Coordinates of C-alpha atoms and ligand atoms in Angstrom, one line a residue:
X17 CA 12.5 78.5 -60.6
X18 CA 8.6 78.5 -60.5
X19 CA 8.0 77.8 -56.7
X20 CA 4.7 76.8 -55.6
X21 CA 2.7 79.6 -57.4
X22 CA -1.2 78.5 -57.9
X23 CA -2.4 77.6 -61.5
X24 CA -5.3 80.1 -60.7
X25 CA -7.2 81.2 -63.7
X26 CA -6.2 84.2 -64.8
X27 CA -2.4 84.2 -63.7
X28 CA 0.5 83.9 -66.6
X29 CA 3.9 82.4 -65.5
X30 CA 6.7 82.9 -68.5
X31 CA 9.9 82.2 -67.1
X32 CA 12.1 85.3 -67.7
X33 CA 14.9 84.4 -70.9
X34 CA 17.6 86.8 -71.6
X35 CA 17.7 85.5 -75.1
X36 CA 14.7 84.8 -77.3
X37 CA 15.6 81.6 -79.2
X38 CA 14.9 81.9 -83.0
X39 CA 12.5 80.1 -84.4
X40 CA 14.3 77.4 -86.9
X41 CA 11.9 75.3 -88.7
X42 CA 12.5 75.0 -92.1
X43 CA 9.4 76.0 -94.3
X44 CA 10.6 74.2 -97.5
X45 CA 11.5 70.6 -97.3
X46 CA 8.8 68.5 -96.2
X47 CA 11.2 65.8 -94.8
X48 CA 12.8 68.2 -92.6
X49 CA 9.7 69.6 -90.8
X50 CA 9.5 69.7 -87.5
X51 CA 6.4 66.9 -86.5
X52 CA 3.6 67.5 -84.3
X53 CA 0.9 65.0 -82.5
X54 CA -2.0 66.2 -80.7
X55 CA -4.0 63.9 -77.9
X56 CA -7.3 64.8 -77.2
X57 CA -9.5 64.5 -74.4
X58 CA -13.1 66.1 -73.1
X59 CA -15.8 68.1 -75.2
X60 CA -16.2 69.2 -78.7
X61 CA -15.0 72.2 -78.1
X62 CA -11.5 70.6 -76.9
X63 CA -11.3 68.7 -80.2
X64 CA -12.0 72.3 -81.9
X65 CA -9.1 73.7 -80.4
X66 CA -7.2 70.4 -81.2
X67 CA -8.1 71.5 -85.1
X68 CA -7.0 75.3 -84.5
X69 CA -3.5 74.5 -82.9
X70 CA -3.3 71.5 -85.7
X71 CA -4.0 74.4 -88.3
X72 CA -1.3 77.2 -86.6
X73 CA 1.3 74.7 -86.1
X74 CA 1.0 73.5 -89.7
X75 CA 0.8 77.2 -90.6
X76 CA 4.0 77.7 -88.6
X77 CA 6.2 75.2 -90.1
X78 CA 5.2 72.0 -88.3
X79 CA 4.1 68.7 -90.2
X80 CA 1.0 67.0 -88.3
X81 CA 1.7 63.6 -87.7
X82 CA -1.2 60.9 -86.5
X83 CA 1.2 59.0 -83.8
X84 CA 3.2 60.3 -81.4
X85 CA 6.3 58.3 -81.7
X86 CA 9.1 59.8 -82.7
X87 CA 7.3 63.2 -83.1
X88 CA 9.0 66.3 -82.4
X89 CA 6.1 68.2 -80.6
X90 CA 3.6 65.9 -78.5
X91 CA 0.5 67.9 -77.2
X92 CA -1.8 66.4 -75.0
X93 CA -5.2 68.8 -74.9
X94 CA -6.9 68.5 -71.8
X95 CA -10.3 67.8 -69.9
X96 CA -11.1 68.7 -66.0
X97 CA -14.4 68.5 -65.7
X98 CA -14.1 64.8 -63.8
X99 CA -11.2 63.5 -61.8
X100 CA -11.4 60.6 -63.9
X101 CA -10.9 62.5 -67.2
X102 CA -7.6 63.7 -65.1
X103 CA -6.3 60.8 -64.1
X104 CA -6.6 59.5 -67.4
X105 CA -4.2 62.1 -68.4
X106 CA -1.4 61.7 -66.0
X107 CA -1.3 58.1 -66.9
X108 CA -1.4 58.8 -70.4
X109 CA 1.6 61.5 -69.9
X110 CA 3.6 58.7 -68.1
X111 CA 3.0 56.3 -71.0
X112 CA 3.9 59.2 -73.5
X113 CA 7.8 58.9 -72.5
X114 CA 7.9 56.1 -74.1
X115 CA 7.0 57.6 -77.5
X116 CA 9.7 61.0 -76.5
X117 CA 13.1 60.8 -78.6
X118 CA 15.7 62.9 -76.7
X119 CA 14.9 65.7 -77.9
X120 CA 11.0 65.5 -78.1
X121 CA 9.0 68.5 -76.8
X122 CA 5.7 67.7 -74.8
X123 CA 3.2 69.9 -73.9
X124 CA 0.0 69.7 -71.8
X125 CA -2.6 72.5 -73.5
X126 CA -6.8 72.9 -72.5
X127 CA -8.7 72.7 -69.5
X128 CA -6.2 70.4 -67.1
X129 CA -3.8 72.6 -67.9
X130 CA -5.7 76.0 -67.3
X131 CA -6.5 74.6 -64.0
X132 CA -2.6 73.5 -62.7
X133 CA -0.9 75.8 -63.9
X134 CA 3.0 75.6 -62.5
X135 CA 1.7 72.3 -60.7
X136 CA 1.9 70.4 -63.6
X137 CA 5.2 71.2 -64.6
X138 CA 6.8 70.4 -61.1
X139 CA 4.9 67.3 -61.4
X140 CA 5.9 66.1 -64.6
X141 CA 9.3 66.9 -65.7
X142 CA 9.0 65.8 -69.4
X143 CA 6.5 68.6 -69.9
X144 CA 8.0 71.6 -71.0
X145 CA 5.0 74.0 -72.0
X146 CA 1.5 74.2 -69.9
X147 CA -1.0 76.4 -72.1
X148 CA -4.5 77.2 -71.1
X149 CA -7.2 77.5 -73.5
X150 CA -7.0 81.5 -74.3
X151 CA -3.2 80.9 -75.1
X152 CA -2.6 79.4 -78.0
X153 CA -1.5 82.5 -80.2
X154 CA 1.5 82.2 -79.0
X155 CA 2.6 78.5 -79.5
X156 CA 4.8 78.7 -82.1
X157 CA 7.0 81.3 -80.0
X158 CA 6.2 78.8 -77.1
X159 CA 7.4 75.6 -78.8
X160 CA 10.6 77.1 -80.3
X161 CA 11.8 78.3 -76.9
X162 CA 11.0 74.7 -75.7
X163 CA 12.7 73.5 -78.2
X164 CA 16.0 74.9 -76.9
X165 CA 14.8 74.2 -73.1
X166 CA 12.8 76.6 -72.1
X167 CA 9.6 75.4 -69.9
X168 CA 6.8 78.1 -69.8
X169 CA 3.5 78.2 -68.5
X170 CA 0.3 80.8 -70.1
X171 CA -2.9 80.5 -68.1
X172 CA -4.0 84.1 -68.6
X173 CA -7.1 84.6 -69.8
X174 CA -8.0 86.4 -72.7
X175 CA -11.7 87.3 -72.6
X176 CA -11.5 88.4 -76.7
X177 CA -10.0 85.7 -78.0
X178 CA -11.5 83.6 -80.9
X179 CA -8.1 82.4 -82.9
X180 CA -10.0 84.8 -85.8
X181 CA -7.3 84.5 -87.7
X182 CA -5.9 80.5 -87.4
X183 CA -6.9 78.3 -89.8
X184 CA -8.3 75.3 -88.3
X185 CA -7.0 71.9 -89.7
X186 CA -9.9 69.6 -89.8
X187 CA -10.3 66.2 -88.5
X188 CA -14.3 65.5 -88.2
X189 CA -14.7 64.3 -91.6
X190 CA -18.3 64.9 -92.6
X191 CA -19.1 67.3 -90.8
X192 CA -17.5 70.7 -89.3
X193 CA -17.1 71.8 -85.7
X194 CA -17.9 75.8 -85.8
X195 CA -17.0 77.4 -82.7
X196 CA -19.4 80.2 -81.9
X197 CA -18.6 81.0 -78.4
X198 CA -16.2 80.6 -76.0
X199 CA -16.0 80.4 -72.1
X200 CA -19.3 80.3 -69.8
X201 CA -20.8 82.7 -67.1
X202 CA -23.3 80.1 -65.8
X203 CA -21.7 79.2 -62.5
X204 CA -23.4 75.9 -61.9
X205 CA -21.5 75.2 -58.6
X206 CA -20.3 71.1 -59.5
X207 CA -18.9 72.9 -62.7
X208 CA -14.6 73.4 -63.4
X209 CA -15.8 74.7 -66.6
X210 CA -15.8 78.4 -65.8
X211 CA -12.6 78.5 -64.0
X212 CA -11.0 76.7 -67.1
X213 CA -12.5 78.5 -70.2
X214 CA -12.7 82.1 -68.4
X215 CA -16.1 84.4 -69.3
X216 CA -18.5 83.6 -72.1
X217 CA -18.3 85.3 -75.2
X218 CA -19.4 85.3 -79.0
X219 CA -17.8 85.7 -82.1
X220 CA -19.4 88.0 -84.9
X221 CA -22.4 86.8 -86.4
X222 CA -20.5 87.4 -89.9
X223 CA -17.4 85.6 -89.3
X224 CA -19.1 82.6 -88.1
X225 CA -21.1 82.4 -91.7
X226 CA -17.6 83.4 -93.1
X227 CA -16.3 80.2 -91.8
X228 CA -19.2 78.1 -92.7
X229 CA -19.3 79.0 -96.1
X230 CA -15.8 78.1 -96.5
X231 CA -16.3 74.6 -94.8
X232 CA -19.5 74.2 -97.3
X233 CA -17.3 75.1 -100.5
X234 CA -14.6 72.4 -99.0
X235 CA -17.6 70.0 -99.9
X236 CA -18.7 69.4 -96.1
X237 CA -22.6 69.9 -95.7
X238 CA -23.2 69.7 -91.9
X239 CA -21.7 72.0 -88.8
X240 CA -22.2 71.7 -85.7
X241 CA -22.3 75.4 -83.9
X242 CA -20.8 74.8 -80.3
X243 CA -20.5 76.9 -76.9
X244 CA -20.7 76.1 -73.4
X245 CA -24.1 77.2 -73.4
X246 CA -24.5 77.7 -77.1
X247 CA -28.1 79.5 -77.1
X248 CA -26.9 82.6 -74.7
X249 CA -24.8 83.0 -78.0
X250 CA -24.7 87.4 -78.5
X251 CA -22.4 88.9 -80.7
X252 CA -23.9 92.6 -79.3
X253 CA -26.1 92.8 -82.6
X254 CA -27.3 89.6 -82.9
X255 CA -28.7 87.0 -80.8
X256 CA -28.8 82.6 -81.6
X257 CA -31.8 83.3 -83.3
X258 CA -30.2 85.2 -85.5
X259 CA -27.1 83.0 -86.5
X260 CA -29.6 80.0 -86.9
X261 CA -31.4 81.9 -89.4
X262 CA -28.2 82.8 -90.8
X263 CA -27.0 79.2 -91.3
X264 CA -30.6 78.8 -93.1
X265 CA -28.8 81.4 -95.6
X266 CA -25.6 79.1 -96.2
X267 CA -26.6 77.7 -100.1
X268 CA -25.7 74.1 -99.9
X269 CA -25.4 73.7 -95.9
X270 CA -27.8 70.6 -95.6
X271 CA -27.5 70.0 -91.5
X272 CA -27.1 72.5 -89.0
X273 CA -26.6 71.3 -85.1
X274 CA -25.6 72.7 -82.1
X275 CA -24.5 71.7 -78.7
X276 CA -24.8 72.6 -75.8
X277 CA -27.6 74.6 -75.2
X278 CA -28.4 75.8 -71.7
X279 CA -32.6 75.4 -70.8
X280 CA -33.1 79.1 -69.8
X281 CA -31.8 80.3 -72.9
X282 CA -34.4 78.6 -75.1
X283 CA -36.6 82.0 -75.9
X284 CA -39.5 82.4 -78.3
X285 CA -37.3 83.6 -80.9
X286 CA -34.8 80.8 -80.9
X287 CA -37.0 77.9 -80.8
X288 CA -39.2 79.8 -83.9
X289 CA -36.1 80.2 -85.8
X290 CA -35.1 76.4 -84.9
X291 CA -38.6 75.2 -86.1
X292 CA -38.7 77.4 -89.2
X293 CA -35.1 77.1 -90.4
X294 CA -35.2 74.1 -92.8
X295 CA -31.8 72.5 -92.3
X296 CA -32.0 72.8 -88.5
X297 CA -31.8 68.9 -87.4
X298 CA -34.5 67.6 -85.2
X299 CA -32.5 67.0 -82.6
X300 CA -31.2 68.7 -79.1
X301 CA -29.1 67.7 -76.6
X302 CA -30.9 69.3 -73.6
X303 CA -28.6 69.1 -70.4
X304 CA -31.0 68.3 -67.8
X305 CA -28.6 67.8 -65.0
X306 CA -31.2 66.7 -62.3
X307 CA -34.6 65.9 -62.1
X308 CA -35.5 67.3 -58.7
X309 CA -35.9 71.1 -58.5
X310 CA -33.8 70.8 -54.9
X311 CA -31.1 69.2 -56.3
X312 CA -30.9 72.0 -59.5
X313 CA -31.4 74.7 -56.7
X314 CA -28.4 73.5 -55.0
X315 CA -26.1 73.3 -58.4
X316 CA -27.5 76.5 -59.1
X317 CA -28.8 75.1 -62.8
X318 CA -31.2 78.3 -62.3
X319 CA -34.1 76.1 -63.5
X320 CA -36.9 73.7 -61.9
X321 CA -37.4 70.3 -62.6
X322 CA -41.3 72.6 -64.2
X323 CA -39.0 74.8 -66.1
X324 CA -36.9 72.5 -67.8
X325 CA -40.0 70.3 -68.7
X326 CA -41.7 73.7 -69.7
X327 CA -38.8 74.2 -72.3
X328 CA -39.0 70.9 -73.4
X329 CA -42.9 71.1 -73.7
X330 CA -42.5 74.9 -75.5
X331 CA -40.1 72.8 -78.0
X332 CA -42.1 70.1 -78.5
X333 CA -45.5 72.1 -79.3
X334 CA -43.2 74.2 -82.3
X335 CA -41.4 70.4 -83.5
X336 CA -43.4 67.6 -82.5
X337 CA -41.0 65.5 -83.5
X338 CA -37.8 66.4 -81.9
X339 CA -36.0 64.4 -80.6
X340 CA -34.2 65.1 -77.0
X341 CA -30.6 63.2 -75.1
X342 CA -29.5 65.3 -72.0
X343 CA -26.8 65.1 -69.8
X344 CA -27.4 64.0 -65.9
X345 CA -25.4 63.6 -62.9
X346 CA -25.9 61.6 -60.0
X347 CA -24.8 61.4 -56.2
X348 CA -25.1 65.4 -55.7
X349 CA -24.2 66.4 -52.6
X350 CA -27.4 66.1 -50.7
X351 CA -29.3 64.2 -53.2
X352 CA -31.4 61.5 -51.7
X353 CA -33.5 58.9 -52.5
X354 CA -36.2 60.9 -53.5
X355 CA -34.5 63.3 -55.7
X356 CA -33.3 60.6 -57.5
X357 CA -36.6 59.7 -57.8
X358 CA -37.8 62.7 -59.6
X359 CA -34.9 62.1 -61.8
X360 CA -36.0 59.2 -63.0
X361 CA -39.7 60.4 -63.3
X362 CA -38.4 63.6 -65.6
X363 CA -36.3 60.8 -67.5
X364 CA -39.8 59.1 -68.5
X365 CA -41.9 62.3 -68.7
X366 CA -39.5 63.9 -71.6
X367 CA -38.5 60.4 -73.3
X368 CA -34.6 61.0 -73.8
X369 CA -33.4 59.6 -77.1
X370 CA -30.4 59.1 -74.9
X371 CA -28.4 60.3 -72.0
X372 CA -24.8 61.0 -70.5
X373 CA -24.7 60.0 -67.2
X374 CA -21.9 60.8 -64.5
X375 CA -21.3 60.3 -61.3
X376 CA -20.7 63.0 -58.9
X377 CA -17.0 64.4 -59.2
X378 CA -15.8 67.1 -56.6
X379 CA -13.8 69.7 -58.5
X380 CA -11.3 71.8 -56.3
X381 CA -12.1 75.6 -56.6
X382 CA -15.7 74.8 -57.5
X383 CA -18.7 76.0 -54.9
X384 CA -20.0 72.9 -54.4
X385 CA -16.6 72.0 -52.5
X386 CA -18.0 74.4 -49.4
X387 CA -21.1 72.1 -49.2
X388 CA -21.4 70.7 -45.7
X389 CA -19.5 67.0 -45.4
X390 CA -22.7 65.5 -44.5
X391 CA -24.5 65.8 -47.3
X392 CA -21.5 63.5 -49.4
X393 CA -23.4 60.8 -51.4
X394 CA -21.8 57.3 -50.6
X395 CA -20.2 56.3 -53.7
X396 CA -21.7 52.7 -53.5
X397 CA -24.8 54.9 -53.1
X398 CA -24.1 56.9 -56.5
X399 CA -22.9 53.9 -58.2
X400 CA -26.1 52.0 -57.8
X401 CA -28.3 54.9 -58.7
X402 CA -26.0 55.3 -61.8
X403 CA -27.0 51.6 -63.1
X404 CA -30.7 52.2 -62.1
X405 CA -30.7 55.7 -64.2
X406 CA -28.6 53.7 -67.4
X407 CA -30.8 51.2 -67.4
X408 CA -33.8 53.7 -67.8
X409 CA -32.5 55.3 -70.2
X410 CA -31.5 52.4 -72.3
X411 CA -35.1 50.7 -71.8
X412 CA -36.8 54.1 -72.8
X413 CA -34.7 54.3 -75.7
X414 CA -35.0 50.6 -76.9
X415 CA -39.1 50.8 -76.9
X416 CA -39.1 54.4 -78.6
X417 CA -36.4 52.7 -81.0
X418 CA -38.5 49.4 -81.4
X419 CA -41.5 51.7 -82.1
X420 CA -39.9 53.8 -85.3
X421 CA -38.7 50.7 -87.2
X422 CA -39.9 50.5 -90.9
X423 CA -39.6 54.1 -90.8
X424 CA -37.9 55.8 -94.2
X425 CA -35.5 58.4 -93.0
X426 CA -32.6 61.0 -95.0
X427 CA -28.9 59.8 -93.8
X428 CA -25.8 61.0 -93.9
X429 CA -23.1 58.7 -94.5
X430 CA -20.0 59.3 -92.3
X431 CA -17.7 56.8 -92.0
X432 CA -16.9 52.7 -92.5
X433 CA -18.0 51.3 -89.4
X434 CA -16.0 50.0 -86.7
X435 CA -16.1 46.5 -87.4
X436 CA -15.2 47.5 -91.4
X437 CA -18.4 45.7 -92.6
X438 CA -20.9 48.4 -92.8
X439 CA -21.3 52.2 -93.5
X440 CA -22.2 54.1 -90.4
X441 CA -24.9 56.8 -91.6
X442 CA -26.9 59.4 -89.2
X443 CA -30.5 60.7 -89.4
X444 CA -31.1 64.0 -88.7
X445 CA -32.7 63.4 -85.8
X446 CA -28.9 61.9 -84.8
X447 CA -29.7 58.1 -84.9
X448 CA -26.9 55.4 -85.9
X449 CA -28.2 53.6 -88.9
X450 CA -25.8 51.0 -90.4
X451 CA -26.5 50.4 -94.1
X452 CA -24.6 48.3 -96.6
X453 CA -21.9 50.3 -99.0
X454 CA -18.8 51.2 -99.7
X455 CA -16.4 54.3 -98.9
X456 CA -17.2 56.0 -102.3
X457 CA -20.4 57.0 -100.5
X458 CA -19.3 59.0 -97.6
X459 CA -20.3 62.0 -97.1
X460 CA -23.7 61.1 -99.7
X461 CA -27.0 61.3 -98.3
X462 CA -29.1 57.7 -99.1
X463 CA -33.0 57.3 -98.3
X464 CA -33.1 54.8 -96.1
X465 CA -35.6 52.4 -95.0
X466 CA -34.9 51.4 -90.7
X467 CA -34.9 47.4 -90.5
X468 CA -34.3 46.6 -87.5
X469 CA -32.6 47.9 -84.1
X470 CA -29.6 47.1 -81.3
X471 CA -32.2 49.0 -78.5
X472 CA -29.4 51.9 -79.9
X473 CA -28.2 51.8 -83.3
X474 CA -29.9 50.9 -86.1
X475 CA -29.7 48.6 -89.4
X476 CA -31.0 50.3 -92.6
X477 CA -31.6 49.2 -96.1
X478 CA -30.8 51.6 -98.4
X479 CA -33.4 52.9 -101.2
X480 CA -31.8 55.8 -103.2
X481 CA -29.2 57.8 -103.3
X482 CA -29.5 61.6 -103.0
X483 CA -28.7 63.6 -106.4
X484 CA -25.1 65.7 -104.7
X485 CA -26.2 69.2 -104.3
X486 CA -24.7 71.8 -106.3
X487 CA -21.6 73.2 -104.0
X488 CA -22.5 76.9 -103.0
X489 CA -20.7 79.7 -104.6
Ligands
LIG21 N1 -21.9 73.4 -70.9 C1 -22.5 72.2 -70.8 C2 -21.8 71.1 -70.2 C3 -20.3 71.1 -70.0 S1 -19.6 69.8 -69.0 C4 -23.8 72.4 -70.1 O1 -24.0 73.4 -69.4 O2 -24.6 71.5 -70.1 C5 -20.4 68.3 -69.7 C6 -21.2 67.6 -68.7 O3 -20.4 67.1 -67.7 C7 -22.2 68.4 -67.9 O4 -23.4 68.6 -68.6 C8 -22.4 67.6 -66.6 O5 -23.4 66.6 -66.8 C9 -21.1 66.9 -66.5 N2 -20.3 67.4 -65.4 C10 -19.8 68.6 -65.2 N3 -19.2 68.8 -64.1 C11 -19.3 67.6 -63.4 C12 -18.8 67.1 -62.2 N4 -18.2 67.8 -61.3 N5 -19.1 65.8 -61.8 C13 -19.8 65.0 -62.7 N6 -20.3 65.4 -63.9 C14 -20.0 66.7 -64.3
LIG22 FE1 -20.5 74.2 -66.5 FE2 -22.9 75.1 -66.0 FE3 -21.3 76.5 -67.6 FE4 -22.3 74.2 -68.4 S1 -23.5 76.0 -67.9 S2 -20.2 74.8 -68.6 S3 -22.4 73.0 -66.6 S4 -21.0 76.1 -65.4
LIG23 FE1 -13.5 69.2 -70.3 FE2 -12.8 71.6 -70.7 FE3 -14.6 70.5 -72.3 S1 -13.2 70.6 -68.7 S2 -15.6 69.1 -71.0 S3 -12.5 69.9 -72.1 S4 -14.6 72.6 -71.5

């Protein structure tokens, strides 16, 4: 039927149907709806999607439901960046048939997806749909053809998309994910990212503030702006500067954050706008990647190890006290015991609040799969660098932690904590501060005084509560 066709970016596959199925949910009895559970794995911007098919489904017909068994549409939203986030996946979709009724529709949607196309259909038989980021407008049509047996693929990409019109269905509590851009054009050469989201690019400046003034008149006070590279953000008219100075607008928007930004696109104007724009949160997540300027050469970063301590440096002089947690990966092709060594160093130098460290994972289709052989880091090799670099990390953060206790600090109370005891509660500067209280206060900010700390997380004692601010509008 489908043959071995590649799940290339940029193909489509629809099996040809003589007769479009009609679409038969029932839009008025609640106990008849059709169910739907979502699974996902990888970035922000995954979960994001998650919220925009959650929203379209419900939208379409289709009851959301927070356990897949017995649900009549199981979607599993995908990650590629690692093999490990794969393989995590197709052990997950084995496990999933045991949650499938007979007549249970399952469908593999986001970046795993994008990437195998047709593959994933031959290779799993339960799984009827395969849908790639840029083709979610059409899973309702999708779904209801699979509902009478029809098993389709969409991995076309669609460089305008921006699901303008869906209305997400939102599941971070607190806070909001906003999605201001979508794809990337970097083409760091360790990356899948690229080939999975297609080409960078932005929605309008006004629809963005659109959205976040609707999320703020929900009662939610914080977003979080994401993109691959969020900072290259350019709607044509306006650059990232721009839309942070726009969020500044937002009447009752108390935290604005975004993630992640890419070093090189760190100008004048957006770090002026960052410092000046009162509810920007003193906190970036830098990806760093590598400390050695050989090393970023050869995953074309398009920075040195000077220029990404000159950003940081250029940040630091306009908000001395922002705080910085980067992303690095280890066992790079090449890398030896010396670049590592400059890794470490630039670890120390900037001071990360904390970092997200990986291990080398060869992605099919990237660049950095025509690397010469010989320059393959030994996984023992990787794996002990990894512990030396997470132990770093944790040390610097522990004494920089150590060093801030007594401090009195705003927080935003989020959730109950895992072990049910304790509010968990953020700074704006993005530390964990457990405080005594109950639910009623989520979503409050307290004044907090910091007691005492893990090395990571911290205990607080609380010493007011925040007046609520007046909802906008
Ligand atoms: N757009 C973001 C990152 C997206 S992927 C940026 O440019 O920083 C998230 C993180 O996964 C990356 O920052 C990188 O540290 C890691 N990563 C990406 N590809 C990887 C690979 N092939 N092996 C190991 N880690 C990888
Ligand atoms: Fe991947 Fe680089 Fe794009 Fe980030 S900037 S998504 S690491 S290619
Ligand atoms: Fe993974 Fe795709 Fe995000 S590969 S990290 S889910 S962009």
């Amino acid at each position: 039927m489908h043959g071995r066709a590649q799940g290339h970016p940029g193909r489509s596959y629809l099996p040809s149907s003589p007769r479009l199925p009609q679409l038969t949910v029932q839009m008025t009895d609640s106990a008849t709806l059709p169910t739907v559970y979502i699974e996902t794995y990888g970035c922000q911007m995954n979960v994001s999607d998650s919220e925009l098919m959650l929203g379209k489904l419900a939208a379409s017909g289709y009851q959301p439901v927070d356990k897949p068994d017995g649900a009549d549409v199981i979607l599993v939203n995908t990650c590629a960046v690692r093999d490990h986030a794969e393989q995590r996946v197709i052990g997950r979709l084995g496990e999933l048939k045991r949650h499938m009724n007979p007549n249970t529709v399952v469908g593999v949607t986001g970046c795993m997806a994008q990437r195998l196309g047709p593959q994933l259909l031959e290779q799993a038989r339960h799984v009827s749909l395969v849908i790639g980021p840029d083709g979610y407008r059409a899973l309702p049509e999708l779904l209801a053809g699979a509902r009478h047996g029809q098993r389709s693929v969409v991995v076309e990409f669609d460089s305008e998309e921006h699901y303008e019109d869906f209305q997400p269905r939102r599941t971070a509590g607190v806070k909001a994910w906003i999605p201001v851009q979508r794809g990337c054009d970097y083409r760091c050469t360790y990356c899948i990212v690229p080939y999975t989201r297609g080409p960078e690019r932005s929605r309008k400046l006004d629809d963005v503030v659109r959205e976040v003034r609707a999320v703020v008149a929900d009662g939610i006070s914080e977003v979080v702006l994401l993109g691959q590279t969020v900072n290259s953000y350019t709607d044509g008219e306006h650059d990232f500067a721009d839309l942070l100075r726009a969020m500044g607008r937002v009447d009752g928007l108390r935290r604005v954050r975004f993630t992640s930004p890419h070093p090189n696109d760190f100008s004048d104007r957006v770090i002026a706008a960052m410092a000046e724009v009162p509810n920007v949160c003193g906190h970036v997540h830098l990806p760093m990647q590598s400390g050695s300027s050989r090393t970023l050469k050869r995953m074309l970063r398009r920075y040195s190890r000077e220029e990404y301590l000159d950003c940081v440096r250029r940040m630091r002089e306009a908000m001395p006290a922002l705080s910085f947690t980067t992303d690095i990966i280890v066992g790079f092709p090449g890398e030896t015991e010396e670049d590592f060594a400059e890794t470490l160093s630039a670890v120390s130098e900037v001071g990360f609040d904390d970092a997200y460290t990986f291990k080398f994972s060869l992605r099919d289709g990237t660049p950095a799969t025509r690397l010469p052989a010989e320059l393959t880091v030994p996984d023992e090799v990787a794996g002990e660098r990894l512990q030396r670099l997470i132990h770093l990390v944790r040390d610097g953060a522990r004494q920089r932690n150590m060093g801030i206790i007594g401090r009195h600090d705003e927080v935003l109370v989020e959730k109950v904590s895992r072990r049910g005891e304790l509010l968990q509660t953020r700074t704006r500067d993005f530390k964990t501060v457990l405080v005594p209280g109950d639910e009623s206060l989520i979503g409050q900010y307290l004044d907090v005084q910091l007691t005492g700390t893990t090395g990571s997380t911290f205990t607080g004692a609380v010493i007011q509560r925040r007046r609520p601010l007046p909802l906008a509008g």
